[in-house]
Short mmCIF file of N, CA, C and O in Angstrom, two decimals:
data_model
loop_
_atom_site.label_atom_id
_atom_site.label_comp_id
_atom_site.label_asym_id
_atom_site.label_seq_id
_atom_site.Cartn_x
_atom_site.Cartn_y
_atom_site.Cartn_z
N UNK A 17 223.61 166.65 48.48
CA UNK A 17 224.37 167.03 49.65
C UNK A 17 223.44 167.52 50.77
O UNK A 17 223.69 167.43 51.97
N UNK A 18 222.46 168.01 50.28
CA UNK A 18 221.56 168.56 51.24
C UNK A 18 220.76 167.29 52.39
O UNK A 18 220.56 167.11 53.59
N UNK A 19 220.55 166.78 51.33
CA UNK A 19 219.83 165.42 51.97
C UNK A 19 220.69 164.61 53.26
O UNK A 19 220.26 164.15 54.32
N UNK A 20 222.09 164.68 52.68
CA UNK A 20 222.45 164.03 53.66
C UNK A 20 223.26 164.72 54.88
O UNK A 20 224.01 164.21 55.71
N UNK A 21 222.82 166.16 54.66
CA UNK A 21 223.14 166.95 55.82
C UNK A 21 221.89 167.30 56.66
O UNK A 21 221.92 167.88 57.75
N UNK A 22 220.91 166.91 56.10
CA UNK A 22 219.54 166.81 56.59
C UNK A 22 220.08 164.93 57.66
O UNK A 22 220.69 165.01 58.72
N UNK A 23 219.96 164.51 57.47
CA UNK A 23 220.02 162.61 57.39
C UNK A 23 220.92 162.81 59.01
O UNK A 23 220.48 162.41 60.09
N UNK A 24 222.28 163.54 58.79
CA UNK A 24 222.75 163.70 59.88
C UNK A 24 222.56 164.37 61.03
O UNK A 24 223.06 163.89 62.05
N UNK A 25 221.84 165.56 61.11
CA UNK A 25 221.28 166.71 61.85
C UNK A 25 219.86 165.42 62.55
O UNK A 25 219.51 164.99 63.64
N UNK A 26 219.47 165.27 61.14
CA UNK A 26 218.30 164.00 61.98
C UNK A 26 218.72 163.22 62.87
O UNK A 26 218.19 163.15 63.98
N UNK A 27 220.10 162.27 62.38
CA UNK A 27 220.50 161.53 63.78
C UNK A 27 221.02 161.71 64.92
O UNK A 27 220.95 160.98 65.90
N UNK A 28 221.68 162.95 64.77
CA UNK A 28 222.33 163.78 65.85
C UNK A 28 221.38 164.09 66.45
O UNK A 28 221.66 163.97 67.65
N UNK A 29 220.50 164.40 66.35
CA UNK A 29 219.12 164.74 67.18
C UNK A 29 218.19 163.60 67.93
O UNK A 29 217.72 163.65 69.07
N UNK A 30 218.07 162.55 66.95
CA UNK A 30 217.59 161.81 67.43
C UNK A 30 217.87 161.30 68.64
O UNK A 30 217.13 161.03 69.58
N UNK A 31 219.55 161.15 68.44
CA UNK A 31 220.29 160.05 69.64
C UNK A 31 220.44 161.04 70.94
O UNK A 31 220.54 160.67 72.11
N UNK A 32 220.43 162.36 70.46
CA UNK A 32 220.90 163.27 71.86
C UNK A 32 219.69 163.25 72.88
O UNK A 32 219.70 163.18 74.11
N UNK A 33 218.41 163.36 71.78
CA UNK A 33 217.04 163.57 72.15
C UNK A 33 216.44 162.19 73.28
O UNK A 33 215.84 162.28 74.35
N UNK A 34 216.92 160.89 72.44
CA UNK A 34 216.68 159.46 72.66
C UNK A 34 217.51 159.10 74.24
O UNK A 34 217.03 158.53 75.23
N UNK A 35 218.68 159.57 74.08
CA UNK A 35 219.56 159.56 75.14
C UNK A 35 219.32 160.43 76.64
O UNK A 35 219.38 160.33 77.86
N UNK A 36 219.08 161.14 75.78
CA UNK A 36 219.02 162.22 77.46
C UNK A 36 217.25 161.80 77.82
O UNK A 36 216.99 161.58 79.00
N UNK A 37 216.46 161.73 77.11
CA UNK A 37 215.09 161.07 77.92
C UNK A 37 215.06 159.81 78.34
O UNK A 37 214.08 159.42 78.98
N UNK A 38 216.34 158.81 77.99
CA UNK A 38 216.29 157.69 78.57
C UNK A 38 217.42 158.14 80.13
O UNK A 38 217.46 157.47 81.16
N UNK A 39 217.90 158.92 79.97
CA UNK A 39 219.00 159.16 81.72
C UNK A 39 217.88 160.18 82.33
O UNK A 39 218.34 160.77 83.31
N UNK A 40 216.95 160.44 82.12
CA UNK A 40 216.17 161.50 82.99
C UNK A 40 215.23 161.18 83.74
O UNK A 40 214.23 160.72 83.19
N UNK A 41 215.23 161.28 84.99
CA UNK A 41 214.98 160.66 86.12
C UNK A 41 213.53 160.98 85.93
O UNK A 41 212.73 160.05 85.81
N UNK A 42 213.17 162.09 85.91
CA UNK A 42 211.84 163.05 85.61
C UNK A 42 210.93 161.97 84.72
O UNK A 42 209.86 161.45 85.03
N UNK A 43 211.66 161.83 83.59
CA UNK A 43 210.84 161.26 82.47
C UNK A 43 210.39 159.98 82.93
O UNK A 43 209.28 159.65 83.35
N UNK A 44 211.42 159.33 82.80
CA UNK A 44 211.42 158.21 83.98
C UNK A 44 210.16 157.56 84.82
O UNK A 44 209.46 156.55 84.77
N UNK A 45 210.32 158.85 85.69
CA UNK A 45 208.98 158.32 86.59
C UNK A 45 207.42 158.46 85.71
O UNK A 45 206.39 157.78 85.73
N UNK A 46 207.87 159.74 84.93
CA UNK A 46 206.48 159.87 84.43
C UNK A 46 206.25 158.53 83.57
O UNK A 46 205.04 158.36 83.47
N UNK A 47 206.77 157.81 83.10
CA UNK A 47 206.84 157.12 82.31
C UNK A 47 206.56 155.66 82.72
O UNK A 47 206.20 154.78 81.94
N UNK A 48 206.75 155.55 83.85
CA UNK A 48 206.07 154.35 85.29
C UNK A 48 204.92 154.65 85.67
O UNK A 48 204.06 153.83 85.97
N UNK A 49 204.76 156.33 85.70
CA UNK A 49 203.67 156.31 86.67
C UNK A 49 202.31 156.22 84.84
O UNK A 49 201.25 155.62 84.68
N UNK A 50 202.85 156.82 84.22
CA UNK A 50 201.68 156.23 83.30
C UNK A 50 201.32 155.13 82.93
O UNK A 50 200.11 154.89 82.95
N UNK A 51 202.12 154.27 82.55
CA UNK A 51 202.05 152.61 82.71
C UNK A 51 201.32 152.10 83.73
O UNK A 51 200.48 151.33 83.26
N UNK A 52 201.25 152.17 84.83
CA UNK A 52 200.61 151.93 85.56
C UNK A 52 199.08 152.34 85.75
O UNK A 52 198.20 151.69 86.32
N UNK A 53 199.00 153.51 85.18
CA UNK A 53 197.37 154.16 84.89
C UNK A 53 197.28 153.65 84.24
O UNK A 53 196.24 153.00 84.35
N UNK A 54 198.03 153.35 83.01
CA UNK A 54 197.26 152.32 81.76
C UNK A 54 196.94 151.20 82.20
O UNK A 54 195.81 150.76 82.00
N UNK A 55 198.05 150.38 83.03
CA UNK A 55 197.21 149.02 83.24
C UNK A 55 195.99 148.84 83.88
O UNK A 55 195.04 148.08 83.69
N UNK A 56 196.28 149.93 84.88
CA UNK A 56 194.92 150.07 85.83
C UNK A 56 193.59 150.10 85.16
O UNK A 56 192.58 149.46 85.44
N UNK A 57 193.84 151.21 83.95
CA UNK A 57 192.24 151.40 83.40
C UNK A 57 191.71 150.55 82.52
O UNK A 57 190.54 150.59 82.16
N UNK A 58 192.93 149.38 81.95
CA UNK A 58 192.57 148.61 80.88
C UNK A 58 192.39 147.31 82.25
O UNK A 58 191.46 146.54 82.02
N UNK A 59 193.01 147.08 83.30
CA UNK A 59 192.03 145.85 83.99
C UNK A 59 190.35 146.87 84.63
O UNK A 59 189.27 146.29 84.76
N UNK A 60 190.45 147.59 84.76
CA UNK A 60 189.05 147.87 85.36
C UNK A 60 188.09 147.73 84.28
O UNK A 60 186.97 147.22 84.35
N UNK A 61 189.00 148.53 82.65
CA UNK A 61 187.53 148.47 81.65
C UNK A 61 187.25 146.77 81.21
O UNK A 61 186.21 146.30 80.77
N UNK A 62 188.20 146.25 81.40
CA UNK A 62 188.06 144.51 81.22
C UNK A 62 186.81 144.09 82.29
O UNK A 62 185.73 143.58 81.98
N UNK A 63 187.22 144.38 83.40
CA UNK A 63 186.37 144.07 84.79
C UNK A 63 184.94 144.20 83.99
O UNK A 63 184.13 143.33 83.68
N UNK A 64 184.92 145.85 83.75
CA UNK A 64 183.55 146.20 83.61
C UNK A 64 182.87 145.59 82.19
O UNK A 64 181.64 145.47 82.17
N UNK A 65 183.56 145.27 81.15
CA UNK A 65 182.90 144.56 80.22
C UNK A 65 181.84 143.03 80.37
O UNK A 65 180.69 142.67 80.13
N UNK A 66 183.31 142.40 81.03
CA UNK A 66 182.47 141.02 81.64
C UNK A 66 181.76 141.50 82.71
O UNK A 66 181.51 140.43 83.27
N UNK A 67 181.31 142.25 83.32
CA UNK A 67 180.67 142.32 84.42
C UNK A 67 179.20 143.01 83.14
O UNK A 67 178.04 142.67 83.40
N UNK A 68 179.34 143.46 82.53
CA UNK A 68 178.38 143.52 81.83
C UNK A 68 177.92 142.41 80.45
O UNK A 68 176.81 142.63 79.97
N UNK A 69 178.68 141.35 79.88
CA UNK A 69 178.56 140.42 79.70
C UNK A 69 177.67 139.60 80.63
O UNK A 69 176.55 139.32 80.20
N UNK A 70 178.05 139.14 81.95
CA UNK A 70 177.78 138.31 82.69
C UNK A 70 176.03 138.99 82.70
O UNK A 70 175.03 138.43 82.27
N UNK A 71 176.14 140.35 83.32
CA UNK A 71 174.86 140.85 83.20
C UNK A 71 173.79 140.56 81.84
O UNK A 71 172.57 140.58 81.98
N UNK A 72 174.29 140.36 80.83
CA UNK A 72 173.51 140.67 79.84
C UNK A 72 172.92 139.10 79.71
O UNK A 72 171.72 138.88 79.52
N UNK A 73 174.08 137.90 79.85
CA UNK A 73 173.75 136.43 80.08
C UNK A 73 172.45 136.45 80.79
O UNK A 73 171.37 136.16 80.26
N UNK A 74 172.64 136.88 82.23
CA UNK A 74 171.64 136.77 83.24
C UNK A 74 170.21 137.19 82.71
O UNK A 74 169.17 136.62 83.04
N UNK A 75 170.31 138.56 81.61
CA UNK A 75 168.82 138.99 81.57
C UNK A 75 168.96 137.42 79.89
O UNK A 75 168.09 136.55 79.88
N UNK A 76 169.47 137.41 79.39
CA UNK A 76 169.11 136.66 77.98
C UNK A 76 168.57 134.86 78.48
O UNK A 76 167.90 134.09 77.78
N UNK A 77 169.09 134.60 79.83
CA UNK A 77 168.92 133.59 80.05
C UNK A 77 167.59 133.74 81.01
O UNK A 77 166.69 132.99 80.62
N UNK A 78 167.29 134.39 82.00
CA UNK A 78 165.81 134.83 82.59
C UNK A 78 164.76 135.23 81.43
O UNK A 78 163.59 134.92 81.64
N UNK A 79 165.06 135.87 80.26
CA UNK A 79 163.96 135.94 79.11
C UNK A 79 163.45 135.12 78.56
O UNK A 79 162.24 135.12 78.31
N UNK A 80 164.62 133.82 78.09
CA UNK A 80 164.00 132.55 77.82
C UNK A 80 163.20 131.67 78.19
O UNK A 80 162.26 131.07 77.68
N UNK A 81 164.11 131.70 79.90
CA UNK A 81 162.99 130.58 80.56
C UNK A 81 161.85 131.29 80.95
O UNK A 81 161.08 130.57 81.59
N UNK A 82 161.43 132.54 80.78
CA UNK A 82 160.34 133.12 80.96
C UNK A 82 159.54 132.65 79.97
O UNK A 82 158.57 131.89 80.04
N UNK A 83 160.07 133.22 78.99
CA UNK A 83 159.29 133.15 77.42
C UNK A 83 158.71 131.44 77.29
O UNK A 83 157.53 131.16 77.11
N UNK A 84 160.03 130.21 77.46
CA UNK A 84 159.37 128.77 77.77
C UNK A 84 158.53 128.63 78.74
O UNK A 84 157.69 127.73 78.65
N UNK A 85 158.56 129.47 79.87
CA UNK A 85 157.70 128.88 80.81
C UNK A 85 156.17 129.53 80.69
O UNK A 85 155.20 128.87 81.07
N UNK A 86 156.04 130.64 80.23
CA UNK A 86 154.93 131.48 79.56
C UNK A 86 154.08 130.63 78.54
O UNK A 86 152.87 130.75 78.35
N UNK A 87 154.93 129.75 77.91
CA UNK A 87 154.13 129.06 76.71
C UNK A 87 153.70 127.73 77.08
O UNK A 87 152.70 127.12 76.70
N UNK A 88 154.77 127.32 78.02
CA UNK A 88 153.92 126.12 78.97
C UNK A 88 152.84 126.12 79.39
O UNK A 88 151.91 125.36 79.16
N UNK A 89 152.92 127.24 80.24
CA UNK A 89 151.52 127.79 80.44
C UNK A 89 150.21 127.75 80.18
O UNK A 89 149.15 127.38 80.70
N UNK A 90 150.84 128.52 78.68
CA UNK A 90 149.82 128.65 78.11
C UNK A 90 149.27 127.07 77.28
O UNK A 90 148.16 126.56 77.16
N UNK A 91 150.33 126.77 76.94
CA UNK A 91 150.15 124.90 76.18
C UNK A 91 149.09 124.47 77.55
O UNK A 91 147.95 124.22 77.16
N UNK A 92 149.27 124.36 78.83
CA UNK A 92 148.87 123.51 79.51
C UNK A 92 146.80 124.28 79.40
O UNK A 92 145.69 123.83 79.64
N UNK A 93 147.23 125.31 79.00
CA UNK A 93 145.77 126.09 79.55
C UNK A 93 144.89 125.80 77.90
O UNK A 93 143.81 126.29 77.55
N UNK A 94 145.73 124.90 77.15
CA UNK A 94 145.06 124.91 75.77
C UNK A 94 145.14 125.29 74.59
O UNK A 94 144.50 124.93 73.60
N UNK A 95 146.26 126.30 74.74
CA UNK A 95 146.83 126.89 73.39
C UNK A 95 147.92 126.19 72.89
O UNK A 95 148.82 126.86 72.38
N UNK A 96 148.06 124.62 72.93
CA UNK A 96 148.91 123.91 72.57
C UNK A 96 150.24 123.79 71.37
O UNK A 96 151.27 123.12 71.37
N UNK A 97 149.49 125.09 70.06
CA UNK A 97 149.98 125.29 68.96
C UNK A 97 151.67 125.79 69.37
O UNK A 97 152.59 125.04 69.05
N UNK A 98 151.97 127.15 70.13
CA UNK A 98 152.91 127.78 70.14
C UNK A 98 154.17 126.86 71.03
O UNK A 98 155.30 127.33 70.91
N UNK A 99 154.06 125.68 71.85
CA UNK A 99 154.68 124.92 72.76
C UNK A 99 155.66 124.53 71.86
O UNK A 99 155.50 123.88 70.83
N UNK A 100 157.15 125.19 72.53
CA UNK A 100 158.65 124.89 72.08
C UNK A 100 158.93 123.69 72.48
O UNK A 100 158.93 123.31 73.65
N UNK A 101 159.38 122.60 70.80
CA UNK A 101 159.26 121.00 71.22
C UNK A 101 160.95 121.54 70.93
O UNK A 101 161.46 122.53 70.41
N UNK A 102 161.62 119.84 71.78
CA UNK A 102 163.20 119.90 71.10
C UNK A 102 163.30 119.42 69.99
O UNK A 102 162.73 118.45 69.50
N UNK A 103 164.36 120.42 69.40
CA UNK A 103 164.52 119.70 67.94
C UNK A 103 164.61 118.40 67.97
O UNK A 103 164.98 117.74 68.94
N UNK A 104 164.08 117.70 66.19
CA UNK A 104 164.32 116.26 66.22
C UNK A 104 165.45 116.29 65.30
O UNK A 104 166.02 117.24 64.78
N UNK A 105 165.67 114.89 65.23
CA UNK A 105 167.05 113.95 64.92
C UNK A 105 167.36 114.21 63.43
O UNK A 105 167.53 114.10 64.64
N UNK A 106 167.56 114.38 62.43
CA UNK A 106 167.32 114.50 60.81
C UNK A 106 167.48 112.85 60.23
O UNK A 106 168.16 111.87 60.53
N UNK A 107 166.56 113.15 59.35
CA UNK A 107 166.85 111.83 58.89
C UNK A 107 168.29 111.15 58.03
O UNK A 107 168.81 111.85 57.16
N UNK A 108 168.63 110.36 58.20
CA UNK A 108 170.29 110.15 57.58
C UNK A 108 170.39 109.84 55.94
O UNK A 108 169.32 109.66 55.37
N UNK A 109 171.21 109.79 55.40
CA UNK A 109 171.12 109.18 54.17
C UNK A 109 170.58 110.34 52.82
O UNK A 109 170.48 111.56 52.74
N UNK A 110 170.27 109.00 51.71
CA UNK A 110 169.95 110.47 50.54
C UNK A 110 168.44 110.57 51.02
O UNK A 110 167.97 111.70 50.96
N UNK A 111 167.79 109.78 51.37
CA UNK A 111 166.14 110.52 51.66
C UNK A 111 166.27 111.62 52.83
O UNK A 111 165.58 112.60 52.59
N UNK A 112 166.99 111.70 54.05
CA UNK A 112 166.92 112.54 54.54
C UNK A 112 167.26 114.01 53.96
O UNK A 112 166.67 115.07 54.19
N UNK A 113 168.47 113.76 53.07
CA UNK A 113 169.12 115.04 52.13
C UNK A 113 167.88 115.30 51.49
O UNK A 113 167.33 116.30 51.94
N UNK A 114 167.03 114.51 50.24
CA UNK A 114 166.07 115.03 49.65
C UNK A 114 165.08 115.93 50.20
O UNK A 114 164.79 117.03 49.72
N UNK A 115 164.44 115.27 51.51
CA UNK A 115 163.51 115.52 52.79
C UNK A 115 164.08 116.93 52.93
O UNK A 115 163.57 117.92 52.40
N UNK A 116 164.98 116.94 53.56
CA UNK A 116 165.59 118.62 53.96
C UNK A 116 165.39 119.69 53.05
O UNK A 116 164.85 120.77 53.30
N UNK A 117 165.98 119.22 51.71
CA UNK A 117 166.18 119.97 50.65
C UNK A 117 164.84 120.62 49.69
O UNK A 117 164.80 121.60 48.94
N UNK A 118 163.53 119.32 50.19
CA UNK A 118 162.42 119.62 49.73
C UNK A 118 161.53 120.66 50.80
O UNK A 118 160.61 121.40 50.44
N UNK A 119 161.97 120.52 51.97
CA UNK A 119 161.54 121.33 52.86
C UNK A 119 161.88 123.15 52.64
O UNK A 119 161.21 124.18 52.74
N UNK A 120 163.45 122.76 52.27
CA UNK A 120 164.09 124.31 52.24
C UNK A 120 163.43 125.11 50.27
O UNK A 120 163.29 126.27 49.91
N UNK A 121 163.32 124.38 49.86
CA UNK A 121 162.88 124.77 48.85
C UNK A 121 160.94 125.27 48.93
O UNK A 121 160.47 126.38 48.66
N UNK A 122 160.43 124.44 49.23
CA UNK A 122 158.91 124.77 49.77
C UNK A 122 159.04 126.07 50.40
O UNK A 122 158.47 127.02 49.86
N UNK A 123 159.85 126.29 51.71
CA UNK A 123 159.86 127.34 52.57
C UNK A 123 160.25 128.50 51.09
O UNK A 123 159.42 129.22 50.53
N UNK A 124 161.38 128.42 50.82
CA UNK A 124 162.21 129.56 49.72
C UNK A 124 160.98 130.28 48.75
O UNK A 124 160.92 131.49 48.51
N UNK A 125 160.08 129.31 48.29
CA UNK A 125 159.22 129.65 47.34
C UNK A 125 157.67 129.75 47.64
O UNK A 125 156.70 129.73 46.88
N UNK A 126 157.77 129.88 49.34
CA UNK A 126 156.55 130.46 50.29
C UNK A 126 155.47 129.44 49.88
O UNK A 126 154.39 129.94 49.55
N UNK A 127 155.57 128.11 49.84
CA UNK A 127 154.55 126.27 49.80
C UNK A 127 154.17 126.65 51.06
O UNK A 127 153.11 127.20 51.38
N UNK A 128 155.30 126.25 51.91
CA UNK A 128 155.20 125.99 53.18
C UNK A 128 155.76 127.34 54.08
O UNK A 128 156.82 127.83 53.68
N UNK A 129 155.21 127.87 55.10
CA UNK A 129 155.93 128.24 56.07
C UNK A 129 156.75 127.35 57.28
O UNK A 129 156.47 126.30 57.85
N UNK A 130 157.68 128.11 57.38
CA UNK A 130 159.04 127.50 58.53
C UNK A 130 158.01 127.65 60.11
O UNK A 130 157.55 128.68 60.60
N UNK A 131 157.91 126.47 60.51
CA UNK A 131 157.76 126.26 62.03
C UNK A 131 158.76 126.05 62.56
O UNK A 131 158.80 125.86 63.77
#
């Protein structure tokens, strides 16, 4: 019996509580005017993410072609070893699979080091 004199006191409360903050003009506004700070601060912190994205592109993409053009450089001045070639094509088929597989295994068990 208790429980469900608890159960009712709960809903009686709820709905009086639910009701009168939905007719209250007061609440109301506060309740616009925060929404609106929220959207505001969630488009500005958006703004500022990609604006720091974009930033971070700019330095990751100026490091590279630094770093390639540094080794050009240096390739052209004679240190030919370190010069970033484009990857090649893999070979197709089961010799290429073997080829790969004998490569990754050499590297795994320190034969060969990875260039």
């Amino acid at each position: 019996m208790n429980q469900f004199i608890q159960r009712v006191a709960n809903y009686i409360g709820n709905e009086l509580f639910i009701k009168g903050l939905a007719e209250s003009k007061t609440f109301q506004k506060f309740a616009v005017h925060t929404d609106r700070h929220i959207q505001k601060y969630k488009k500005d912190g958006m703004e500022h993410v990609n604006a720091q994205i974009d930033e971070l592109h700019k330095q990751a993409t100026k490091a590279a072609y630094s770093t390639s053009s540094s080794n050009s450089a240096s390739a052209s001045a004679g240190g030919g070893n370190n010069m970033l070639k484009p990857p090649r094509k893999p070979m197709e088929g089961a010799g290429g699979f073997f080829s790969a597989m004998g490569r990754v295994i050499r590297r795994d068990l320190g034969i060969d080091a990875k260039k």
